[in-house]
XYZ file of C-alpha atoms in Angstrom:
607
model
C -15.848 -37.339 33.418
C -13.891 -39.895 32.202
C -11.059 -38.096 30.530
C -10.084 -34.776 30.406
C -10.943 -34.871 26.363
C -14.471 -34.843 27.366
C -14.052 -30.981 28.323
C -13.481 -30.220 24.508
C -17.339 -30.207 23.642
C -17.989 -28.143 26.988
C -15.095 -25.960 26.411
C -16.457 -25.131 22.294
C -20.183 -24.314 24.432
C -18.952 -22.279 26.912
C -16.489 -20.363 24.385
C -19.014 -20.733 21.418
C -18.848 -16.578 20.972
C -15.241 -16.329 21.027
C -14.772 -19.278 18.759
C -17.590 -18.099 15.943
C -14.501 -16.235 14.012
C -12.362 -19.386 14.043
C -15.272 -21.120 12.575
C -15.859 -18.589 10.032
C -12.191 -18.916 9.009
C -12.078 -22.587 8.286
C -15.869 -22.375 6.433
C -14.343 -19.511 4.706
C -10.794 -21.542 3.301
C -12.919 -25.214 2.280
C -15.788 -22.904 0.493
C -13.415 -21.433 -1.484
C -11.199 -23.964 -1.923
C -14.471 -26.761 -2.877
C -15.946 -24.041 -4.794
C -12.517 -23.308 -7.614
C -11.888 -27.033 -7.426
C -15.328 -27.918 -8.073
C -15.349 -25.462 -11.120
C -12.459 -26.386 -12.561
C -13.045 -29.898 -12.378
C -16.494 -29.298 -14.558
C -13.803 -27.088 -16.939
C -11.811 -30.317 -17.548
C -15.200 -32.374 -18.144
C -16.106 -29.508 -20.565
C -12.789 -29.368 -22.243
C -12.902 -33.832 -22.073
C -15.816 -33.510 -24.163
C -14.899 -30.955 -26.223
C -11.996 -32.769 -27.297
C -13.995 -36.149 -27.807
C -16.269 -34.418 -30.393
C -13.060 -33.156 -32.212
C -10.428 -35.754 -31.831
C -12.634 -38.955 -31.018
C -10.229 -39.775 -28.686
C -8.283 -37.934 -25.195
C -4.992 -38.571 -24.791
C -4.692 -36.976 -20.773
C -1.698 -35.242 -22.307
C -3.663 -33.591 -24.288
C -6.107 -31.995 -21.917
C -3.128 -30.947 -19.630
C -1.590 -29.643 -22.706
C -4.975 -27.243 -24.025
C -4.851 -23.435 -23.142
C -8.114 -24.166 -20.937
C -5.990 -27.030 -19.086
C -3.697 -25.506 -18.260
C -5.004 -22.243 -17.370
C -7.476 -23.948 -14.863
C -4.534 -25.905 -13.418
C -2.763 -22.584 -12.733
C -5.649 -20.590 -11.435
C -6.959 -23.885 -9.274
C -2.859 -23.707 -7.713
C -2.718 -20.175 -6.987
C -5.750 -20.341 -5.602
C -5.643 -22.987 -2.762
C -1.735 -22.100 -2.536
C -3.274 -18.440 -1.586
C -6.580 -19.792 0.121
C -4.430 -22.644 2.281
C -2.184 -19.822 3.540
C -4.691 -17.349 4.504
C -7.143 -20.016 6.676
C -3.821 -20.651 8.666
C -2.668 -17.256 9.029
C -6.360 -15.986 10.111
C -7.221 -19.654 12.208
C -3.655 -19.530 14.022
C -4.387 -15.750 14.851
C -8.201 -16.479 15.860
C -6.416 -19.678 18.326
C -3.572 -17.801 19.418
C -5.629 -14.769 20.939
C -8.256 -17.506 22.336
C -5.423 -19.494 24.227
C -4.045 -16.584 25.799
C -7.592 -15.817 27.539
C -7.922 -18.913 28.720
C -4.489 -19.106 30.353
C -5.770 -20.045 33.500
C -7.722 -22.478 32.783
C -4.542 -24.100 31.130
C -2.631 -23.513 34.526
C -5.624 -25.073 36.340
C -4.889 -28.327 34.239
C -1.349 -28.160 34.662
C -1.515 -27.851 38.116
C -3.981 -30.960 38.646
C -1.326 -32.673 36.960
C -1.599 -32.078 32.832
C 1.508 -33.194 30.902
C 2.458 -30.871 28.276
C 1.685 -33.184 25.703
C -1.855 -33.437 26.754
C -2.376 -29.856 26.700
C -0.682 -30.038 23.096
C -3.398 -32.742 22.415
C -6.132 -30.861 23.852
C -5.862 -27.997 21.672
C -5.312 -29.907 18.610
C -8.336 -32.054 18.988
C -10.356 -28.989 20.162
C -9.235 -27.200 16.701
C -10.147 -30.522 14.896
C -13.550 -30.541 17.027
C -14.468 -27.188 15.017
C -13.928 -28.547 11.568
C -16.902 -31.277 12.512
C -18.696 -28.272 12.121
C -17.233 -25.647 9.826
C -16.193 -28.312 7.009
C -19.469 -29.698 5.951
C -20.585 -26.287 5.630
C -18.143 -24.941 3.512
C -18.141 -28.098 1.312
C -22.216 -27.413 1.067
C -21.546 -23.679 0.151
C -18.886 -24.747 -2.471
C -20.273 -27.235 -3.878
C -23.618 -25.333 -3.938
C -21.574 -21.717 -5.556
C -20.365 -24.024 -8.261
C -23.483 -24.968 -9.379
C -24.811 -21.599 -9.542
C -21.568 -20.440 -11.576
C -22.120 -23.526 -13.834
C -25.719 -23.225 -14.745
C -24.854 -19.184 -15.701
C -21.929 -20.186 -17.910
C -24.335 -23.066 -19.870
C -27.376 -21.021 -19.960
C -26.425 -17.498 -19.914
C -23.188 -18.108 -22.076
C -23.754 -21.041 -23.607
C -21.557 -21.608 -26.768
C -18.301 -22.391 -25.529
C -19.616 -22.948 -22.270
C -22.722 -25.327 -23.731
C -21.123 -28.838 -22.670
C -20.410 -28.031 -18.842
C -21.958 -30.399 -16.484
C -24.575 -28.812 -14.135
C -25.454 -30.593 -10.935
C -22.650 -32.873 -9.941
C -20.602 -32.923 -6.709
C -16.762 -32.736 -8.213
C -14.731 -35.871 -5.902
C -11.607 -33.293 -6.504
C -12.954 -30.004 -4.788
C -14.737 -32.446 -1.890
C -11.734 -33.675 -1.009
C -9.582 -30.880 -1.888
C -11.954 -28.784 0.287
C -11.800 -31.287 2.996
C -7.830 -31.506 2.604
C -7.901 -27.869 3.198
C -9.806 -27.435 6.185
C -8.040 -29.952 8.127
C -4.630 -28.938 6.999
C -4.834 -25.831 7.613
C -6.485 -25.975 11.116
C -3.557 -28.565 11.984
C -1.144 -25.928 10.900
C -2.734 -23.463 12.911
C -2.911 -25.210 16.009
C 0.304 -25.454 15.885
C 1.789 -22.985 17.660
C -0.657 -22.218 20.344
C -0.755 -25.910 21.609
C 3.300 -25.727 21.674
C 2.672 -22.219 23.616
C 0.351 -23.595 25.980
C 2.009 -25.996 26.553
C 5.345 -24.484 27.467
C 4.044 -22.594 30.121
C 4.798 -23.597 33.945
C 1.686 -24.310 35.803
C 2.551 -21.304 38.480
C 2.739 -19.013 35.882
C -0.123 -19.701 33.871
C -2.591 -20.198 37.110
C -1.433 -16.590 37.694
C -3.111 -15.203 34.907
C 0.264 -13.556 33.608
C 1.364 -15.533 30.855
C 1.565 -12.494 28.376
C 3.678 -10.639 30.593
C 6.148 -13.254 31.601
C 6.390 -14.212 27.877
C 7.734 -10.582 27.000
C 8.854 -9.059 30.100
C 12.229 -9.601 30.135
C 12.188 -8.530 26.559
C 10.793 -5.266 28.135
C 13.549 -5.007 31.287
C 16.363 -5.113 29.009
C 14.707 -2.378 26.410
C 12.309 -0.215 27.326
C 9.829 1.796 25.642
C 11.620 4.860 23.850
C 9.093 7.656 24.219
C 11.747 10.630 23.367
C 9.246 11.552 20.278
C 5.965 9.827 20.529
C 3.426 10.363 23.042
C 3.658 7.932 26.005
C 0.316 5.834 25.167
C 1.579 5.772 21.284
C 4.964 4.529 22.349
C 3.550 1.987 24.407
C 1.301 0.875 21.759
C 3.889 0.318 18.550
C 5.590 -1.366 21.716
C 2.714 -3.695 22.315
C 2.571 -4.384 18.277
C 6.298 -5.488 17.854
C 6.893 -6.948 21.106
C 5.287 -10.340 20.624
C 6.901 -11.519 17.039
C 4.744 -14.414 16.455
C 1.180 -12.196 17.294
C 3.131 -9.365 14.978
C 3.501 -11.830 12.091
C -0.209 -13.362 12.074
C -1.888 -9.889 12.191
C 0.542 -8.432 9.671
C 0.010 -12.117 7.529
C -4.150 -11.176 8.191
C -3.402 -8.124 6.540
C -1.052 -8.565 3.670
C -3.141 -11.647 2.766
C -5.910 -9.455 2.028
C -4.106 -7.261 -0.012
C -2.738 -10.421 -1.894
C -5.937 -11.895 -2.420
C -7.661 -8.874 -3.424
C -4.702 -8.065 -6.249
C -4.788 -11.571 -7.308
C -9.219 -11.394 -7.969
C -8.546 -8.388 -9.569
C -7.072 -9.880 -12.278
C -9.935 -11.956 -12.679
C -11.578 -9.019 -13.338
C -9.085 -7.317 -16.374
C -9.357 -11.102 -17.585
C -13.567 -10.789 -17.936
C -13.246 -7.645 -19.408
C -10.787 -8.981 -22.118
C -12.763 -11.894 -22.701
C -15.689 -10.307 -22.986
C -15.308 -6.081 -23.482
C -18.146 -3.979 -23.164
C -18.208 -1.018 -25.071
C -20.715 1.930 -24.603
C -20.629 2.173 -28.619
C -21.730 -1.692 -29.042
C -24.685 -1.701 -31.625
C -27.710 -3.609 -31.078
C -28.385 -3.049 -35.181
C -26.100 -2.591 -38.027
C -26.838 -1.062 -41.356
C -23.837 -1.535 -43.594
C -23.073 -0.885 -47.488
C -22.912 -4.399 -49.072
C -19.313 -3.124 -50.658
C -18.120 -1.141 -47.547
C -18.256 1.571 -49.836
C -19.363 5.366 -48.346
C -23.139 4.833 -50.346
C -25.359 4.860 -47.116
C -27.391 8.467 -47.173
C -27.231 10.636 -44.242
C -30.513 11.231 -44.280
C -31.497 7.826 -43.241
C -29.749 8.753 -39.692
C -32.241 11.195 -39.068
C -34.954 8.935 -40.396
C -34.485 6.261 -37.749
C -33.377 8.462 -34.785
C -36.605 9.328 -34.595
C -38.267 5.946 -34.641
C -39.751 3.636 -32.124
C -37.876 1.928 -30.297
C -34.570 3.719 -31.186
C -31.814 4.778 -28.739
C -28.839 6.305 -30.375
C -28.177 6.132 -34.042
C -24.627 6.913 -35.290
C -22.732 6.348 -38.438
C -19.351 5.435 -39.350
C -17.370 6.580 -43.070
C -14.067 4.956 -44.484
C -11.409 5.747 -46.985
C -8.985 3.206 -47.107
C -5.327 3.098 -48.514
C -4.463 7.059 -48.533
C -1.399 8.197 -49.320
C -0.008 10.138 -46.237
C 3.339 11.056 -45.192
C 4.029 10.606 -41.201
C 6.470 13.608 -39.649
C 7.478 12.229 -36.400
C 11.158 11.238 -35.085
C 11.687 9.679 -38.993
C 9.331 10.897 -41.783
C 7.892 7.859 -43.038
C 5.586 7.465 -46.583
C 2.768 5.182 -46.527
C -0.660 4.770 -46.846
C -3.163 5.510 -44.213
C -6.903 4.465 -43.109
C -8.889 7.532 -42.542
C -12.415 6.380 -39.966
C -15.195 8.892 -39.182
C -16.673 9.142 -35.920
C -19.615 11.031 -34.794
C -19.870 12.791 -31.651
C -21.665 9.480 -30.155
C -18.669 7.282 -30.834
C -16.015 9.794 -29.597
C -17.901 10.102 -26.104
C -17.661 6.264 -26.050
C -13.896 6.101 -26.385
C -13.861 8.490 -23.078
C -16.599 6.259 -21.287
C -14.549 2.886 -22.292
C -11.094 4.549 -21.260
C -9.956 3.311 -24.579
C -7.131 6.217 -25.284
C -3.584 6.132 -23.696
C -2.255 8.412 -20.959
C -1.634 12.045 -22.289
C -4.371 11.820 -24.959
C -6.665 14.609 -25.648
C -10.183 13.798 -26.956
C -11.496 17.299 -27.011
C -9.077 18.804 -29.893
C -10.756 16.086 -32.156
C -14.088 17.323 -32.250
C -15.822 19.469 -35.189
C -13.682 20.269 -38.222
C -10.163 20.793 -36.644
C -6.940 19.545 -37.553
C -6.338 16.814 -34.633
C -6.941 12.546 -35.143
C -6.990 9.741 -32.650
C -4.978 6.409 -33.905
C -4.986 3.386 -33.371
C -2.039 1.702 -31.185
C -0.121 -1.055 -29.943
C 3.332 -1.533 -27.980
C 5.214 -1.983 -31.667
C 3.662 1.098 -32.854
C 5.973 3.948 -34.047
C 2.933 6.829 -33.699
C 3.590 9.164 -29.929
C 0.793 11.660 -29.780
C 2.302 15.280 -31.262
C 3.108 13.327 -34.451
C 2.247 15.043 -37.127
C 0.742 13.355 -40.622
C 0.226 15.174 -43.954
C -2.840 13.938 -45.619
C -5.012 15.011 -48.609
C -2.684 18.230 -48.298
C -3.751 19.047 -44.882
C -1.552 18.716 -41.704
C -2.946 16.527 -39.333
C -1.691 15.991 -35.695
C -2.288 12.931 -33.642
C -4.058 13.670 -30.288
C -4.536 10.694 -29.098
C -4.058 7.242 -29.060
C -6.581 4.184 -28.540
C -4.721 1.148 -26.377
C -5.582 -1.185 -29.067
C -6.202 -1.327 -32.918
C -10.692 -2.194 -32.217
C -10.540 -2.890 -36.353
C -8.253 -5.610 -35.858
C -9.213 -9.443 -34.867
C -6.657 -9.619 -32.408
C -6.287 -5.655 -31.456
C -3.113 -5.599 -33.158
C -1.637 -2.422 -35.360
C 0.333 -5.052 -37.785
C 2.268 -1.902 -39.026
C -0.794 -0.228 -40.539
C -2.215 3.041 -39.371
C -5.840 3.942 -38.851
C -6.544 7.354 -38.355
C -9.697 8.521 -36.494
C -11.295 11.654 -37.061
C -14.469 13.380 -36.186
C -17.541 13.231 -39.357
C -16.701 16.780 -40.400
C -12.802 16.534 -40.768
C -13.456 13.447 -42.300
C -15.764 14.734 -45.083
C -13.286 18.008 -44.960
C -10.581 15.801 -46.012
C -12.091 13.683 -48.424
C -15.366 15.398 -49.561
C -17.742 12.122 -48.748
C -20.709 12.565 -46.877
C -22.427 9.340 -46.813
C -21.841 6.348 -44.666
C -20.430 3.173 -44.562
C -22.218 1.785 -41.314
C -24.883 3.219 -39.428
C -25.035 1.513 -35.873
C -28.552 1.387 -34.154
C -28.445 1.208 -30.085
C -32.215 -0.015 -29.281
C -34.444 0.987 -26.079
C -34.941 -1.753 -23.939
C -38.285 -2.318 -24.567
C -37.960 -2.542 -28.297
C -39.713 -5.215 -29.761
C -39.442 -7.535 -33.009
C -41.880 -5.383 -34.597
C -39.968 -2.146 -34.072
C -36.468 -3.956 -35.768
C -38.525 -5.103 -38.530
C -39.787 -1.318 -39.318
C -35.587 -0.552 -39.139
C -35.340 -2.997 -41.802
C -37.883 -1.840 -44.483
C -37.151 2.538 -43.535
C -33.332 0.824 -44.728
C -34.160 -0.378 -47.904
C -32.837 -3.646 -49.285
C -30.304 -2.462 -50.881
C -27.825 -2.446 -47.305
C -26.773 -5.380 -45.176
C -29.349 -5.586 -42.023
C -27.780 -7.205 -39.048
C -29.637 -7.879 -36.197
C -27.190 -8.338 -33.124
C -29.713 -8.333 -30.180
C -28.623 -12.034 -29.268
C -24.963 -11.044 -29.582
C -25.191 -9.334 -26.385
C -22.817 -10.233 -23.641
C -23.786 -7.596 -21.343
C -26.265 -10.259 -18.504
C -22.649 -12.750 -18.716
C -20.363 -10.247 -18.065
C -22.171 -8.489 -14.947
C -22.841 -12.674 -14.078
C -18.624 -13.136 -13.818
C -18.387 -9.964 -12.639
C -20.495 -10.558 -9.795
C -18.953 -13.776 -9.027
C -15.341 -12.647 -8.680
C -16.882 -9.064 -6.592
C -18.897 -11.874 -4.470
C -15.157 -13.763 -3.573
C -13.657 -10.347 -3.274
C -16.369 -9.204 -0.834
C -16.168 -13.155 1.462
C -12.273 -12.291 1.379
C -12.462 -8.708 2.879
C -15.810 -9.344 5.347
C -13.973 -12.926 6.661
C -10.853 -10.395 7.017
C -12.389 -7.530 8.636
C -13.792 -9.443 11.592
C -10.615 -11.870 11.913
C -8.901 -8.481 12.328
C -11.379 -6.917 14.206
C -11.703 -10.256 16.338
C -7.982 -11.010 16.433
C -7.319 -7.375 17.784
C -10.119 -7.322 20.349
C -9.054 -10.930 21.854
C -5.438 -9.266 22.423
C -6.967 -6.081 23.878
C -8.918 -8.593 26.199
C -5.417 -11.059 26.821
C -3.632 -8.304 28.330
C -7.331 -6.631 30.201
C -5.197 -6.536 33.363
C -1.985 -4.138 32.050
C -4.348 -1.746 30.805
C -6.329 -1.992 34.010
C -3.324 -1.043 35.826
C -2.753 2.001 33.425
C -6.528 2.970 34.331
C -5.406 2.972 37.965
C -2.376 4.752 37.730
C -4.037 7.485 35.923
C -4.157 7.024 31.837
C -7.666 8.095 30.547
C -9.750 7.239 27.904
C -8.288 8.937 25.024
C -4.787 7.674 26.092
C -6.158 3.906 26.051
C -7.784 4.534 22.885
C -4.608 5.938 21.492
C -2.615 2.678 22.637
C -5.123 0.618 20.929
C -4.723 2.197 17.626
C -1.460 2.488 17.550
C -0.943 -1.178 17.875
C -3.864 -1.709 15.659
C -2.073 0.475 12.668
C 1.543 -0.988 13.464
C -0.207 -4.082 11.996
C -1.564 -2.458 9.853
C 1.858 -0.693 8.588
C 3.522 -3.877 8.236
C 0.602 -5.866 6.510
C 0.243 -3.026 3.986
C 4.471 -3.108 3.105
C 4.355 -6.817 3.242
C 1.447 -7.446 1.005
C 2.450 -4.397 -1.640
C 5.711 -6.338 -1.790
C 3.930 -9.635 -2.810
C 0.631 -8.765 -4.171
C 2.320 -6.645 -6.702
C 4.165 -8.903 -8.237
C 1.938 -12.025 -7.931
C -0.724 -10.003 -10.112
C 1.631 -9.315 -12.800
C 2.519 -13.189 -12.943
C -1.273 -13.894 -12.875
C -1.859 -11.119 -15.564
C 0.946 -12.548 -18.256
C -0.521 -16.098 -17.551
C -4.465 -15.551 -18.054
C -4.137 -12.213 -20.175
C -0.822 -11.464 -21.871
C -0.510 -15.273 -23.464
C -3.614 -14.859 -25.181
C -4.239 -11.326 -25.779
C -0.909 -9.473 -27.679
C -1.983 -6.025 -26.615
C -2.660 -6.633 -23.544
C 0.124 -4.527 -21.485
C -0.028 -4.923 -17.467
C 0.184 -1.346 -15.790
C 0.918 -0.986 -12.217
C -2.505 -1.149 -10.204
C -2.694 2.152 -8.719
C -6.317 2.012 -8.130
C -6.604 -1.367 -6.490
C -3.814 -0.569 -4.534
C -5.349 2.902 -3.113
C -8.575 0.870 -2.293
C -7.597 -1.856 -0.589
C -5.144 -0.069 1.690
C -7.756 2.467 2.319
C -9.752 -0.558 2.962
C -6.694 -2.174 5.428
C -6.576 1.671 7.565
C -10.205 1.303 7.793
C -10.150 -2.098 9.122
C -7.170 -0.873 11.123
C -9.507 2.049 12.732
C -12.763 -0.328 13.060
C -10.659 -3.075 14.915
C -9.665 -0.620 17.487
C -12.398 1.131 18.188
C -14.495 -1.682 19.750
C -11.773 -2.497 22.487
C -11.027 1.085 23.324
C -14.243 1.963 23.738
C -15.346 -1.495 25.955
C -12.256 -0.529 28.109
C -12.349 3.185 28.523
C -16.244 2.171 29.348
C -14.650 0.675 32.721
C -14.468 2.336 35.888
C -11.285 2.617 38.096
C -12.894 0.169 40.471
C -13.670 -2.301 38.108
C -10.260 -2.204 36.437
C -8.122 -2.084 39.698
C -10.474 -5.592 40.560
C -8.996 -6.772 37.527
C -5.699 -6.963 39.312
């Protein structure tokens, strides 16, 4: 051997097993730090070009200063800001709990006469030794994710999307991934080299390094177990006592929750982009006036035809007179919508009415409307409007105004009432739009026969090709696929990081085992530190993640859509800390049991 480097590649075989999580880390921050940079780098080309056809020129200020600019420039920093932070959290973790069980081994070195800067240098080159590995990997998966994303946004969106380039390695994400990966490793060594390194070579040949680290910690306070069990006291002990372990796992944690609050937005940002309704039509039949002049009868013509899903009409009287009875009386005109049955069960399917509403008092001929709403609206549901001589009262409310361009009220009110209180109030019983939902097996031949049982004297639209539904399930699934990398990568750094500390301190719990703790005591211990961890990850990434997604939500959503409104994300929130508890559980169970599987015997030889 000519220098003690030459152990690193012997050490990274003989520990490959324990260091597969570390590796998984660093492929985990460059793929998805390649794969955003790579994407948004094929944005700016799109947006370069775009701006070339229109201008004939590009300014850079102008491309920083477009709404796609500088939304990718935000996204692409709160990304790798996020990304960068969680590799170093879960690699410095991953390291810290793989130094410790190698302790002697360190002490061996020091004690053959190892300077603390060489073990300082050992580690660090033996991190960098991994991203020889991990790095090219994650730049192939990145590089290889954005071309899959691009070639769905030119050929599956296409329009807006038609000019993006497909098939090129982005310089920025390579070396933005690369960047990443050794930055963040760097960082993470960081701590256990100077840890190794501190340690005297009598100590750390002893095997004891974790106990001489925090014993006299534990002389001069020890464990209160006035009202928790022994093994439960000694666990939350075991979580709290070593700060720098205590902030990595909780930082694993509340990352998660961070991350998975911050692609969540993504996800309220596809669905305002691109909304799927369960009342979309794939054919419209319209009045070439907008006038009520479309029979009824035709409905029941074409339900029954081939190739025919649901067939459902629509009827409008605009400008009525109407006087509004709610904290101020107010005299106006109104717009009066019918919907049938159909189109009221979509509103309940789309979660398209406000908190409070009630969609059930609207069906039939009763004397109950839905209206349309935005945050400047004056309407509250219980407000009663006099119309045509009849008393109406507003049930409900939809979150937006859907007649609107840009979902916005603009002071008017539209009133939506089921087909018979429509016709009740206004004595029309023909339509204004029929809307034609097709099987999926309909054919050119079946639209055409739609066409001629209409007549020519409507408006035919075919909107087959208008569909969005194969893009939006393609984003969709692109921003579940992150979300599902960020909580499997974080599940086994937990589960990993958890069972490597179990294993670091193998010979305190074998001393329990000898002294008389059983099975269900050790596994007790275990998952109380486990869920101490847990307890502070959850309050430390509520406090953060909660916030950050509101900031992401008024950058990508509020700025472009007016009534958008950002509500508090109860849901997200209750699955990814049921999520974190289940980690929590799963990350305990596997030491416990591999422990409380030893004997006595073998424990006590652990001593």
């Amino acid at each position: 051997m000519k220098s003690y480097l030459s152990l690193i590649p012997i050490s990274a075989r003989v520990h490959r097993r324990q260091n597969r999580m570390t590796l998984l880390c660093i492929i985990f921050s460059v793929f998805m730090v390649t794969a955003v940079f790579s994407m948004a780098e094929m944005g700016a080309r799109m947006e370069q070009e775009r701006l070339l056809e229109k201008h004939g020129s590009l300014p850079v200020q102008n491309l920083f200063n477009s709404a796609m600019g500088q939304s990718l420039l935000l996204i692409a920093a709160v990304l790798f800001l996020l990304v960068l932070i969680a590799g170093a959290l879960m690699i410095s973790s991953s390291m810290n709990s793989s130094v410790a069980q190698r302790t002697q081994f360190f002490g061996m070195m020091r004690c053959i006469g190892m300077s603390k800067q060489q073990i300082n240098r050992f580690i660090r080159l033996e991190a960098l030794n991994w991203c020889k590995t991990a790095v090219p990997i994650g730049l192939l998966l990145g590089t290889f994710a954005s071309w899959v994303l691009c070639a769905v946004l030119r050929f599956i969106v296409s329009e807006e999307f038609s000019h993006i380039p497909l098939f090129r390695f982005s310089i920025v994400g390579l070396i933005s991934g690369i960047v990443v990966g050794v930055v963040t490793v760097l960082l993470a060594a960081g701590s256990p080299a100077k840890r190794a390194a501190n340690v005297s070579p009598v100590t750390a040949a002893s095997g004891h390094w974790e106990n001489a680290r925090t014993g006299a910690q534990a002389v001069r306070c020890a464990v209160d177990f006035r009202f928790l069990k022994i093994e439960t006291a000694l666990g939350i002990h075991h979580g709290v006592s070593a700060k720098k372990n205590l902030f990595l796992m909780t930082g694993s944690f509340a990352l998660t929750i961070i991350l998975f609050l911050s692609f969540s937005v993504l996800i309220n940002f596809v669905n305002y982009v691109m909304p799927q309704s369960a009342s979309t039509s794939d054919v419209d039949i319209s009045s070439s006036d907008g006038s009520n002049s479309i029979p009824g009868g035709l409905v029941r013509t074409i339900s029954g035809m081939k190739g025919v899903k649901y067939v459902y009409g629509r009827q409008s009287c605009l400008g009525v007179p109407a006087e509004v009875m709610g904290d101020t009386t107010v005299y106006g005109a109104v717009d009066i919508i019918s919907f049938d049955d159909f189109d009221l069960d979509c509103l309940k399917k789309d979660r398209a009415l406000t908190r409070g509403s009630c969609l059930s008092k609207v069906y039939g001929n009763s004397g109950h409307v839905l209206a349309a709403w935005d945050q400047n609206s004056p309407l509250r549901i219980g407000d009663r409007i006099l119309v045509a001589g009849s008393e109406l009262e507003i049930a409900g409310l939809l979150k937006y105004d859907p007649f609107s361009s840009d979902g916005l009220t603009n002071g008017k009110i539209t009133l939506i009432t089921s087909r018979d209180t429509f016709t009740r109030l206004t004595d029309v019983e023909d339509y204004s739009l029929i809307m034609i939902q097709t099987t999926g097996d309909a054919t050119d031949e079946d639209i055409k026969a739609l066409g001629r049982a209409a007549g020519g004297g409507y408006v035919f639209n075919d909107k087959r090709d208008e569909r969005t539904t194969g893009t939006y399930f393609a984003f969709v699934s692109c921003v579940y696929g992150f979300l599902g990398i960020i909580t499997l990568v974080t599940l086994l750094n937990i589960v990993n990081s958890i069972s490597m500390s179990v294993s670091a301190r193998i010979k305190q719990y074998g001393a329990m085992r000898a002294v008389g703790m059983d099975r269900r005591q050790i596994t007790r211990m275990i998952a109380a530190e486990a869920f101490t961890y847990a307890f502070w990850g959850c309050a430390a990434g509520c406090a953060v993640g909660v916030p950050c997604s509101k900031l992401l939500f008024d950058q990508l959503i509020a700025s472009h859509f007016s009534y958008a409104v950002w509500r508090f994300p109860v849901v997200n929130l209750a699955v990814i800390l049921v999520f974190v508890l289940l980690a929590a559980a799963i990350a305990a169970y596997a030491p416990a049991k591999r422990i409380g599987d030893l004997s006595v015997t073998e424990t006590i030889n652990e001593l």
